[in-house]
Structures are given as structure tokens and as C-alpha cells.
């Protein structure tokens, strides 16, 4: 359920990037680069607010209830977006902010949810799987855009984003996190949750680890008791998000308008991007249980930075409007960024959640990742501001991607200061 819910995040993200590209050419819209940047930044703003809010609610009300609420918010604002009037880019921005608010909590609530069910020696891989398959959303978005974009139009594509509503039925059969239940004095329910997970009678569940009943940590407690953990998660998230998120939101428009790929080609190329991203996330989640979380994040940051440099210098191959092979070199660069820079998200949030104890896990992760997600506003808006009222040219693209390279490099360094949690029990954190 966590995997399918998180896949909907990237599915929605890809679709809005593709839809903005469609609206730029649609009659009556007159979208400039600035308008497109504002619309895409709205999603980022909603994600920031959502991550901070839902993280706190997941520690207060439960992982499951917060996750379900995220789905409801996502679907409601997506459905409302279908009725956006022509050239209503301001309204679309507001609605996209609401969608982002729901999306922002999906990973924040689901990662601790999964972590608190699984054994320590496999926690990196198993909790990371909640994030690993998120890029499948890009693949599905590419498929839908490629084959249904023309027949359905942009309103039809947005409507498809309401499909996650089916998760509400699925969630009815899944219990709350047993560790959350224990911290709230619900010992019997915790045993039933473990019995459900292991598919055994509740009588066969062994004695549970002792977890003292405690209230969820407030934001103030996070700042006072866990400042280093919060700083690492915040700075690390900001660097990796700024280094890769803009590729997800602006990549389609740059390939189409700067390097003159057709709409169908852009959708196809991003299907390959999604495959690389998925393999990267799976690799980072798996290897983090072998070499440790810190070195995994460091390696992903370094290689992702190399990809950003390749993408930046591909623009120097463009001469007098002649693109030549520059577009394919640029594509190779963003492929590397997504496979390693974004591939780091296979363990990034799981590692972030492991920096905090059970009563503060979602709040701390949500606060750190949420503040770091300001990069989702800064990146698209910054690129949109550089482009202005013109179409994105190769010359404009160079500077942002050099900045993205620096961010990914710094992100890899930041996580070397985190506490290594490979193989550590959640009870010892």
C-alpha cells in the first residue's frame, strides 16, 4: 500500500510537468516560463507544508490515519484542478499547492509506518522499498502522456490523477504501526498488528520489546533535543531535492523546447529516466544495508553531481541554433542525475527517520524534510525566473545545472555527519 501510494506522487508530478508543456502550446493560455515556474513551484510549496504538517499528525494520530488523509487531500484537489478555466494559471497554481500538500505527506507517513514493522538487519531495504518504486510513477505518467495525452487532453490527464482514491479501500485491512500503538499504551492492538504482519495467531506472538508509553514530540522538542539530527536531515534533503527535483519538473519542457524533441519523444525518454531512477533507488536501499547509510548517500551525491555537470556542458555543444547531438548528451546527464541523485531517495527518508526515536520519528522527519523541501519551490521558480517570458534556451540551462551539481556534491558531504544506523535496533535510537 505504501509503495502504490508513493508511486502516485511521481505519477502526479510527471503529469503536471507534461501538462504545463501542453498548456504552453494550448490556445488561450499564453503561458510564459515565469507562469510555468510559478505553477510548478506551487506543487513544491504544498509539499513543504504537507511534509511538516503530516509528519506531526502521524506521530499524534497514527501513521495509518495520516497516510489515508494525505490520499484524500491529494484526490480532492486533483479533481478540482480538472475544472480550471482557460488561462487560469493562478487558480491552477493554488490547486496544485493543495495537491502538493497531500503529496507531501505520503512518503513522510509511509516510511515510518513500514520501518516499525520490519527487522533491523533488513530495515534499509524494506523501508526503502516504500520509496524505491516511486519512479514507476514517472514511467506510468510517460505511458499515459504518450498514448492518452492527445485523446484525453490536459483535463483528462489531470482526472487520471484521482485513481489513488482506491487506496482507501485497501487501507481498511491494514493495521496501525505496532510501535505507535505501544507508545500510546495499546499493547493488545500492537500484538494483533504483529500477528497480522507475520500471518500467525496472536497467541503465537512473542513478548514485545518494552517501549514506554509516551506522547508525541512537539516541534519545540525536536528543535531542543534533536538539533543535529534535524540539521542533517534538513540540509541533506534540501541539497538532494534541489539537485534532482527541478529535473523532474522542468526536464520535459527543456528537452522539448531547448533541444527540440517532439512531445512523444519526451514522454518516451522519461520512461527510460523512470527506469534508471527506480534501479538507482533500489540499489541505494539494498546497498545501505551492506556498506551503511552514510557512504551510500555520499556515493549517490558524488555521481549525481557528475551527471549534472554533463547536462550543463551539453548546452555548450549548441551553436547557432543547431542542436545536433547535444540533446542526447543532456539526456544522458539527467539520466545520471535521476539514477544516483534522485536514486538516493531509496534510503534518504528511511535514513532520516532513523535519526529520531519512535515518539518523534515522523515529526522529526517531516519537519526536516519539509523545511528541506523548500528546494521544491526554489528550484522550479529559479529556473522559471531565468527563462522569463522566453522559451528555455540551452544558454539559460547551463547555470542552473552547475548549481545542481554543487548541491548534490554538498548533499553527499552532509550525510557523512549523520549517525550511522545500519543494523541498529529502533529501540537503541
Coordinates of C-alpha atoms in Angstrom, one line a residue:
X1 CA 0.0 0.0 0.0
X2 CA 2.9 2.3 0.8
X3 CA 4.5 1.6 -2.5
X4 CA 1.4 2.2 -4.5
X5 CA 0.6 5.4 -2.6
X6 CA 4.1 6.8 -3.2
X7 CA 4.0 5.9 -6.9
X8 CA 1.1 8.3 -7.2
X9 CA 3.3 11.1 -6.1
X10 CA 5.7 10.8 -9.1
X11 CA 2.8 10.0 -11.4
X12 CA 1.1 13.3 -10.5
X13 CA 4.4 15.1 -10.6
X14 CA 5.3 13.9 -14.1
X15 CA 1.8 14.6 -15.4
X16 CA 1.8 18.3 -14.2
X17 CA 5.2 18.8 -15.9
X18 CA 3.8 17.3 -19.1
X19 CA 0.6 19.2 -18.8
X20 CA 2.4 22.5 -18.3
X21 CA 4.3 21.7 -21.5
X22 CA 0.9 21.1 -23.2
X23 CA -0.6 24.3 -21.9
X24 CA 2.4 26.3 -23.2
X25 CA 1.1 25.4 -26.7
X26 CA -2.6 25.4 -25.9
X27 CA -4.8 28.2 -27.4
X28 CA -5.8 30.9 -24.9
X29 CA -3.2 30.1 -22.2
X30 CA -0.2 32.2 -23.2
X31 CA 2.0 30.6 -20.6
X32 CA 5.5 32.1 -20.2
X33 CA 8.4 30.5 -18.5
X34 CA 7.6 32.6 -15.4
X35 CA 4.0 31.3 -15.3
X36 CA 5.1 27.7 -15.7
X37 CA 7.7 28.1 -12.9
X38 CA 5.0 29.5 -10.6
X39 CA 2.7 26.6 -11.3
X40 CA 5.4 24.0 -10.7
X41 CA 6.6 25.9 -7.6
X42 CA 3.1 25.8 -6.2
X43 CA 3.4 22.0 -6.0
X44 CA 6.7 22.4 -4.2
X45 CA 5.2 24.8 -1.7
X46 CA 2.4 22.4 -0.9
X47 CA 4.9 19.6 -0.4
X48 CA 6.8 21.7 2.1
X49 CA 3.7 22.5 4.1
X50 CA 2.4 18.9 3.8
X51 CA 5.6 17.2 5.0
X52 CA 5.8 19.4 8.1
X53 CA 2.1 19.0 8.9
X54 CA 1.6 15.3 8.2
X55 CA 4.8 14.3 10.0
X56 CA 3.4 15.9 13.2
X57 CA 0.0 14.3 12.7
X58 CA 1.5 10.9 12.0
X59 CA 3.1 11.0 15.5
X60 CA 0.0 12.3 17.1
X61 CA -2.9 10.4 15.4
X62 CA -1.1 7.5 13.9
X63 CA 0.8 6.6 10.7
X64 CA -2.1 4.9 9.0
X65 CA -4.7 7.7 9.6
X66 CA -2.3 10.4 8.4
X67 CA -1.5 8.4 5.3
X68 CA -5.2 8.0 4.5
X69 CA -5.8 11.7 5.0
X70 CA -3.0 12.5 2.5
X71 CA -4.7 10.4 -0.1
X72 CA -8.0 12.2 0.4
X73 CA -6.4 15.7 0.1
X74 CA -4.5 14.6 -3.0
X75 CA -7.6 13.4 -4.7
X76 CA -9.9 16.3 -3.8
X77 CA -7.5 19.0 -5.1
X78 CA -6.7 16.9 -8.2
X79 CA -10.3 16.6 -9.0
X80 CA -10.9 20.3 -8.6
X81 CA -7.9 21.1 -10.9
X82 CA -9.9 19.4 -13.8
X83 CA -12.2 22.4 -13.8
X84 CA -9.6 25.1 -14.1
X85 CA -10.7 27.7 -16.7
X86 CA -8.6 28.6 -19.8
X87 CA -5.6 30.8 -18.8
X88 CA -6.5 30.3 -15.1
X89 CA -2.8 29.7 -14.2
X90 CA -3.2 31.4 -10.8
X91 CA -6.1 29.1 -9.9
X92 CA -4.2 26.1 -11.2
X93 CA -1.2 27.2 -9.0
X94 CA -3.4 27.3 -5.9
X95 CA -5.0 24.0 -6.6
X96 CA -1.6 22.5 -7.3
X97 CA -0.4 23.7 -4.0
X98 CA -3.3 21.8 -2.4
X99 CA -2.3 18.7 -4.3
X100 CA 1.3 19.1 -3.2
X101 CA 0.0 19.4 0.4
X102 CA -1.4 15.9 0.2
X103 CA 1.5 14.5 -1.7
X104 CA 4.0 16.0 0.8
X105 CA 2.9 13.6 3.5
X106 CA 2.8 10.3 1.5
X107 CA 6.5 9.4 2.0
X108 CA 6.8 11.0 5.4
X109 CA 4.0 9.0 6.8
X110 CA 4.6 5.7 5.0
X111 CA 8.3 5.3 5.7
X112 CA 8.0 5.2 9.5
X113 CA 4.9 3.1 9.0
X114 CA 6.9 0.4 7.2
X115 CA 10.1 0.8 9.4
X116 CA 8.1 0.0 12.5
X117 CA 7.1 -3.4 11.2
X118 CA 10.4 -4.8 9.9
X119 CA 13.6 -6.3 11.4
X120 CA 16.7 -4.2 11.8
X121 CA 19.0 -6.2 9.6
X122 CA 16.8 -5.6 6.5
X123 CA 15.2 -2.2 7.5
X124 CA 17.2 -0.2 5.0
X125 CA 15.9 -2.3 2.1
X126 CA 12.4 -3.0 3.3
X127 CA 11.6 0.5 4.4
X128 CA 13.4 1.9 1.4
X129 CA 11.1 -0.1 -0.8
X130 CA 8.3 2.4 0.1
X131 CA 10.4 4.9 -1.9
X132 CA 12.1 2.7 -4.4
X133 CA 9.2 2.3 -6.8
X134 CA 8.1 5.9 -6.7
X135 CA 9.8 6.4 -10.2
X136 CA 7.3 3.9 -11.6
X137 CA 5.0 6.9 -11.4
X138 CA 7.2 8.6 -14.0
X139 CA 7.0 5.5 -16.2
X140 CA 3.2 5.4 -15.9
X141 CA 3.0 9.1 -16.4
X142 CA 5.1 8.7 -19.6
X143 CA 2.9 5.9 -20.8
X144 CA -0.3 7.8 -20.1
X145 CA 1.1 11.0 -21.6
X146 CA 2.4 9.2 -24.7
X147 CA -0.8 7.4 -25.5
X148 CA -3.6 9.3 -23.9
X149 CA -2.4 12.9 -23.9
X150 CA -3.8 13.6 -27.4
X151 CA -7.2 11.8 -27.0
X152 CA -7.9 13.0 -23.4
X153 CA -6.3 16.4 -23.4
X154 CA -4.9 18.1 -20.4
X155 CA -8.1 17.9 -18.3
X156 CA -8.4 14.2 -18.9
X157 CA -4.8 13.6 -17.8
X158 CA -5.4 15.5 -14.6
X159 CA -8.6 13.4 -14.0
X160 CA -6.5 10.2 -14.2
X161 CA -4.6 11.5 -11.1
X162 CA -7.7 10.7 -9.0
X163 CA -7.1 7.0 -9.3
X164 CA -5.3 6.8 -5.8
X165 CA -8.8 7.0 -4.2
X166 CA -8.9 3.2 -4.4
X167 CA -6.2 3.0 -1.7
X168 CA -8.8 4.0 0.9
X169 CA -10.4 0.5 0.5
X170 CA -7.0 -1.2 0.7
X171 CA -6.2 0.7 3.9
X172 CA -9.2 -0.7 5.7
X173 CA -7.5 -4.1 6.1
X174 CA -4.0 -2.9 7.2
X175 CA -3.4 -2.2 11.0
X176 CA -1.7 0.8 12.6
X177 CA 2.0 0.7 13.3
X178 CA 2.6 -1.6 16.3
X179 CA 5.3 0.7 17.7
X180 CA 3.0 3.7 17.5
X181 CA 0.3 1.6 19.3
X182 CA 2.8 0.7 22.1
X183 CA 3.8 4.3 22.7
X184 CA 0.1 5.1 23.2
X185 CA -0.4 2.2 25.7
X186 CA -2.4 0.0 23.2
X187 CA -0.4 -3.2 23.8
X188 CA -3.1 -5.7 22.7
X189 CA -3.6 -3.9 19.4
X190 CA 0.2 -3.9 18.9
X191 CA 0.3 -7.7 19.3
X192 CA -2.6 -8.0 16.8
X193 CA -0.7 -5.9 14.3
X194 CA 2.4 -8.1 14.6
X195 CA 0.2 -11.2 14.2
X196 CA -1.3 -9.7 11.1
X197 CA 2.1 -8.9 9.6
X198 CA 3.5 -12.3 10.3
X199 CA 0.3 -14.1 9.4
X200 CA 0.2 -16.1 12.7
X201 CA -2.4 -16.4 15.5
X202 CA -2.0 -13.5 18.1
X203 CA -1.3 -16.2 20.8
X204 CA 2.0 -17.1 19.0
X205 CA 3.4 -13.5 19.1
X206 CA 6.4 -13.4 21.4
X207 CA 6.9 -10.9 24.1
X208 CA 7.1 -7.4 22.6
X209 CA 10.1 -5.2 23.2
X210 CA 9.5 -2.8 26.1
X211 CA 8.5 0.6 24.8
X212 CA 7.5 3.1 27.3
X213 CA 4.2 4.9 26.8
X214 CA 4.9 8.5 25.7
X215 CA 3.3 11.4 24.0
X216 CA 4.4 12.5 20.6
X217 CA 7.2 15.1 20.4
X218 CA 6.2 18.6 19.5
X219 CA 8.2 20.8 17.1
X220 CA 9.7 22.6 20.0
X221 CA 11.0 19.3 21.4
X222 CA 12.6 18.4 18.1
X223 CA 14.5 21.8 18.0
X224 CA 15.6 21.4 21.6
X225 CA 16.5 17.7 21.9
X226 CA 17.5 16.7 18.3
X227 CA 19.0 19.8 16.7
X228 CA 21.9 18.0 15.0
X229 CA 19.6 15.3 13.5
X230 CA 17.2 18.0 12.3
X231 CA 20.0 20.0 10.7
X232 CA 21.4 17.0 8.9
X233 CA 18.0 15.9 7.6
X234 CA 17.1 19.5 6.6
X235 CA 20.4 20.4 4.8
X236 CA 20.8 17.0 3.2
X237 CA 17.2 16.9 1.9
X238 CA 17.5 20.5 0.6
X239 CA 20.6 19.7 -1.4
X240 CA 19.4 16.4 -2.9
X241 CA 16.0 17.8 -3.7
X242 CA 17.3 21.0 -5.3
X243 CA 19.8 18.9 -7.3
X244 CA 17.2 16.5 -8.7
X245 CA 13.6 17.8 -8.3
X246 CA 13.9 20.5 -10.9
X247 CA 14.9 17.8 -13.4
X248 CA 11.6 16.0 -12.7
X249 CA 9.5 19.2 -13.0
X250 CA 11.3 21.0 -15.8
X251 CA 13.1 18.2 -17.7
X252 CA 10.2 17.6 -20.1
X253 CA 10.0 21.3 -21.1
X254 CA 13.8 21.7 -21.5
X255 CA 14.0 18.6 -23.7
X256 CA 11.1 19.7 -25.8
X257 CA 11.7 23.4 -26.1
X258 CA 15.5 23.7 -25.7
X259 CA 16.6 20.6 -27.6
X260 CA 13.6 20.3 -29.9
X261 CA 12.4 16.8 -29.0
X262 CA 8.8 16.0 -30.0
X263 CA 6.2 15.6 -27.3
X264 CA 6.1 11.8 -28.0
X265 CA 9.9 11.6 -27.8
X266 CA 10.0 13.5 -24.4
X267 CA 7.4 11.1 -23.0
X268 CA 9.4 8.1 -24.2
X269 CA 12.8 9.4 -22.9
X270 CA 11.3 10.0 -19.5
X271 CA 10.1 6.4 -19.4
X272 CA 13.8 5.4 -19.6
X273 CA 14.5 8.1 -16.9
X274 CA 12.0 6.4 -14.6
X275 CA 13.7 3.0 -15.1
X276 CA 17.1 4.5 -14.2
X277 CA 15.6 6.2 -11.2
X278 CA 13.9 3.0 -10.0
X279 CA 17.1 1.0 -10.3
X280 CA 19.0 3.7 -8.5
X281 CA 16.6 3.8 -5.6
X282 CA 16.5 0.0 -5.4
X283 CA 20.3 0.0 -5.4
X284 CA 20.7 2.6 -2.7
X285 CA 18.1 0.9 -0.5
X286 CA 19.9 -2.5 -0.9
X287 CA 23.5 -1.4 -0.6
X288 CA 22.7 0.7 2.5
X289 CA 22.3 -2.5 4.5
X290 CA 25.7 -3.6 3.2
X291 CA 28.0 -0.6 3.3
X292 CA 26.0 1.7 5.6
X293 CA 23.6 4.6 5.0
X294 CA 26.2 7.4 5.2
X295 CA 28.5 6.1 2.4
X296 CA 25.5 5.2 0.3
X297 CA 24.4 8.8 0.4
X298 CA 27.9 10.1 -0.2
X299 CA 28.3 8.0 -3.3
X300 CA 24.9 8.9 -4.7
X301 CA 25.7 12.6 -4.2
X302 CA 29.1 12.5 -6.0
X303 CA 27.9 10.5 -9.0
X304 CA 24.7 12.6 -9.3
X305 CA 26.9 15.8 -9.4
X306 CA 28.9 14.4 -12.3
X307 CA 25.6 13.9 -14.2
X308 CA 24.6 17.5 -13.5
X309 CA 28.0 18.7 -14.9
X310 CA 27.5 16.6 -18.0
X311 CA 24.0 18.1 -18.5
X312 CA 25.3 21.6 -18.0
X313 CA 28.1 21.3 -20.5
X314 CA 25.9 19.6 -23.1
X315 CA 24.5 23.1 -23.7
X316 CA 27.9 24.3 -24.9
X317 CA 27.5 21.9 -27.8
X318 CA 24.6 24.0 -29.2
X319 CA 25.9 26.5 -31.8
X320 CA 23.8 29.0 -33.8
X321 CA 20.5 27.2 -33.1
X322 CA 22.0 23.9 -34.3
X323 CA 21.3 21.3 -31.5
X324 CA 23.0 18.3 -33.1
X325 CA 23.7 15.6 -30.5
X326 CA 23.6 18.0 -27.6
X327 CA 20.0 16.9 -26.7
X328 CA 21.1 13.3 -26.2
X329 CA 24.2 14.3 -24.1
X330 CA 21.8 16.4 -22.0
X331 CA 19.5 13.4 -21.6
X332 CA 22.5 11.3 -20.5
X333 CA 23.3 13.9 -17.9
X334 CA 19.8 14.0 -16.4
X335 CA 19.6 10.2 -16.6
X336 CA 22.6 10.0 -14.3
X337 CA 21.2 12.7 -12.0
X338 CA 18.0 10.8 -11.6
X339 CA 19.6 7.4 -11.2
X340 CA 22.0 8.5 -8.5
X341 CA 21.0 12.0 -7.3
X342 CA 17.3 11.1 -7.1
X343 CA 18.2 7.4 -6.6
X344 CA 19.4 8.4 -3.2
X345 CA 15.8 8.8 -2.1
X346 CA 15.6 5.0 -1.9
X347 CA 17.2 5.4 1.5
X348 CA 17.2 9.2 2.2
X349 CA 13.9 9.4 4.1
X350 CA 14.3 6.0 5.7
X351 CA 17.7 7.2 7.0
X352 CA 16.2 10.5 8.1
X353 CA 13.5 8.7 10.0
X354 CA 16.1 6.5 11.8
X355 CA 17.7 9.6 13.3
X356 CA 14.8 10.1 15.7
X357 CA 13.1 7.9 18.3
X358 CA 9.7 6.4 17.8
X359 CA 7.7 9.2 19.5
X360 CA 9.5 11.8 17.4
X361 CA 10.2 9.8 14.2
X362 CA 7.5 11.2 11.8
X363 CA 7.6 14.7 13.4
X364 CA 11.4 15.0 13.1
X365 CA 11.5 13.5 9.6
X366 CA 8.5 15.6 8.4
X367 CA 10.0 18.8 9.9
X368 CA 13.5 18.3 8.5
X369 CA 12.4 17.0 5.1
X370 CA 9.6 19.6 4.9
X371 CA 12.0 22.5 5.5
X372 CA 14.4 21.0 3.1
X373 CA 11.6 20.7 0.5
X374 CA 11.7 24.5 0.2
X375 CA 14.1 23.4 -2.6
X376 CA 11.0 22.3 -4.5
X377 CA 9.8 25.9 -4.6
X378 CA 13.2 27.5 -5.1
X379 CA 14.4 25.2 -8.0
X380 CA 11.4 25.4 -10.4
X381 CA 10.8 29.1 -9.6
X382 CA 14.5 30.0 -10.0
X383 CA 14.7 28.3 -13.4
X384 CA 11.4 29.9 -14.4
X385 CA 12.7 33.3 -13.4
X386 CA 15.8 32.8 -15.5
X387 CA 13.8 31.8 -18.5
X388 CA 11.3 34.7 -18.0
X389 CA 8.9 35.2 -20.9
X390 CA 11.0 33.4 -23.4
X391 CA 11.3 29.7 -24.1
X392 CA 14.1 27.8 -22.3
X393 CA 17.2 28.1 -24.3
X394 CA 20.4 26.0 -24.0
X395 CA 22.3 29.0 -22.7
X396 CA 19.9 29.6 -19.8
X397 CA 20.1 25.9 -18.8
X398 CA 23.9 25.9 -18.1
X399 CA 23.9 27.9 -14.9
X400 CA 21.1 26.1 -13.0
X401 CA 22.6 22.7 -13.7
X402 CA 26.0 23.7 -12.5
X403 CA 24.3 24.8 -9.3
X404 CA 22.5 21.5 -9.1
X405 CA 25.9 19.8 -9.3
X406 CA 27.2 21.7 -6.3
X407 CA 24.1 20.9 -4.4
X408 CA 24.4 17.2 -5.0
X409 CA 28.1 17.3 -4.0
X410 CA 27.3 19.1 -0.8
X411 CA 24.4 16.8 0.0
X412 CA 26.7 13.8 -0.1
X413 CA 29.0 15.5 2.3
X414 CA 26.2 16.5 4.7
X415 CA 25.1 12.9 5.3
X416 CA 28.6 11.9 6.5
X417 CA 27.7 13.8 9.7
X418 CA 24.6 11.7 10.4
X419 CA 24.5 8.9 12.9
X420 CA 25.1 5.5 11.1
X421 CA 22.1 3.3 11.8
X422 CA 22.9 0.2 9.7
X423 CA 21.8 -2.8 11.7
X424 CA 20.8 -0.7 14.7
X425 CA 17.6 -1.6 16.6
X426 CA 14.9 1.2 16.6
X427 CA 14.9 0.7 20.4
X428 CA 18.5 1.9 20.6
X429 CA 17.9 5.0 18.6

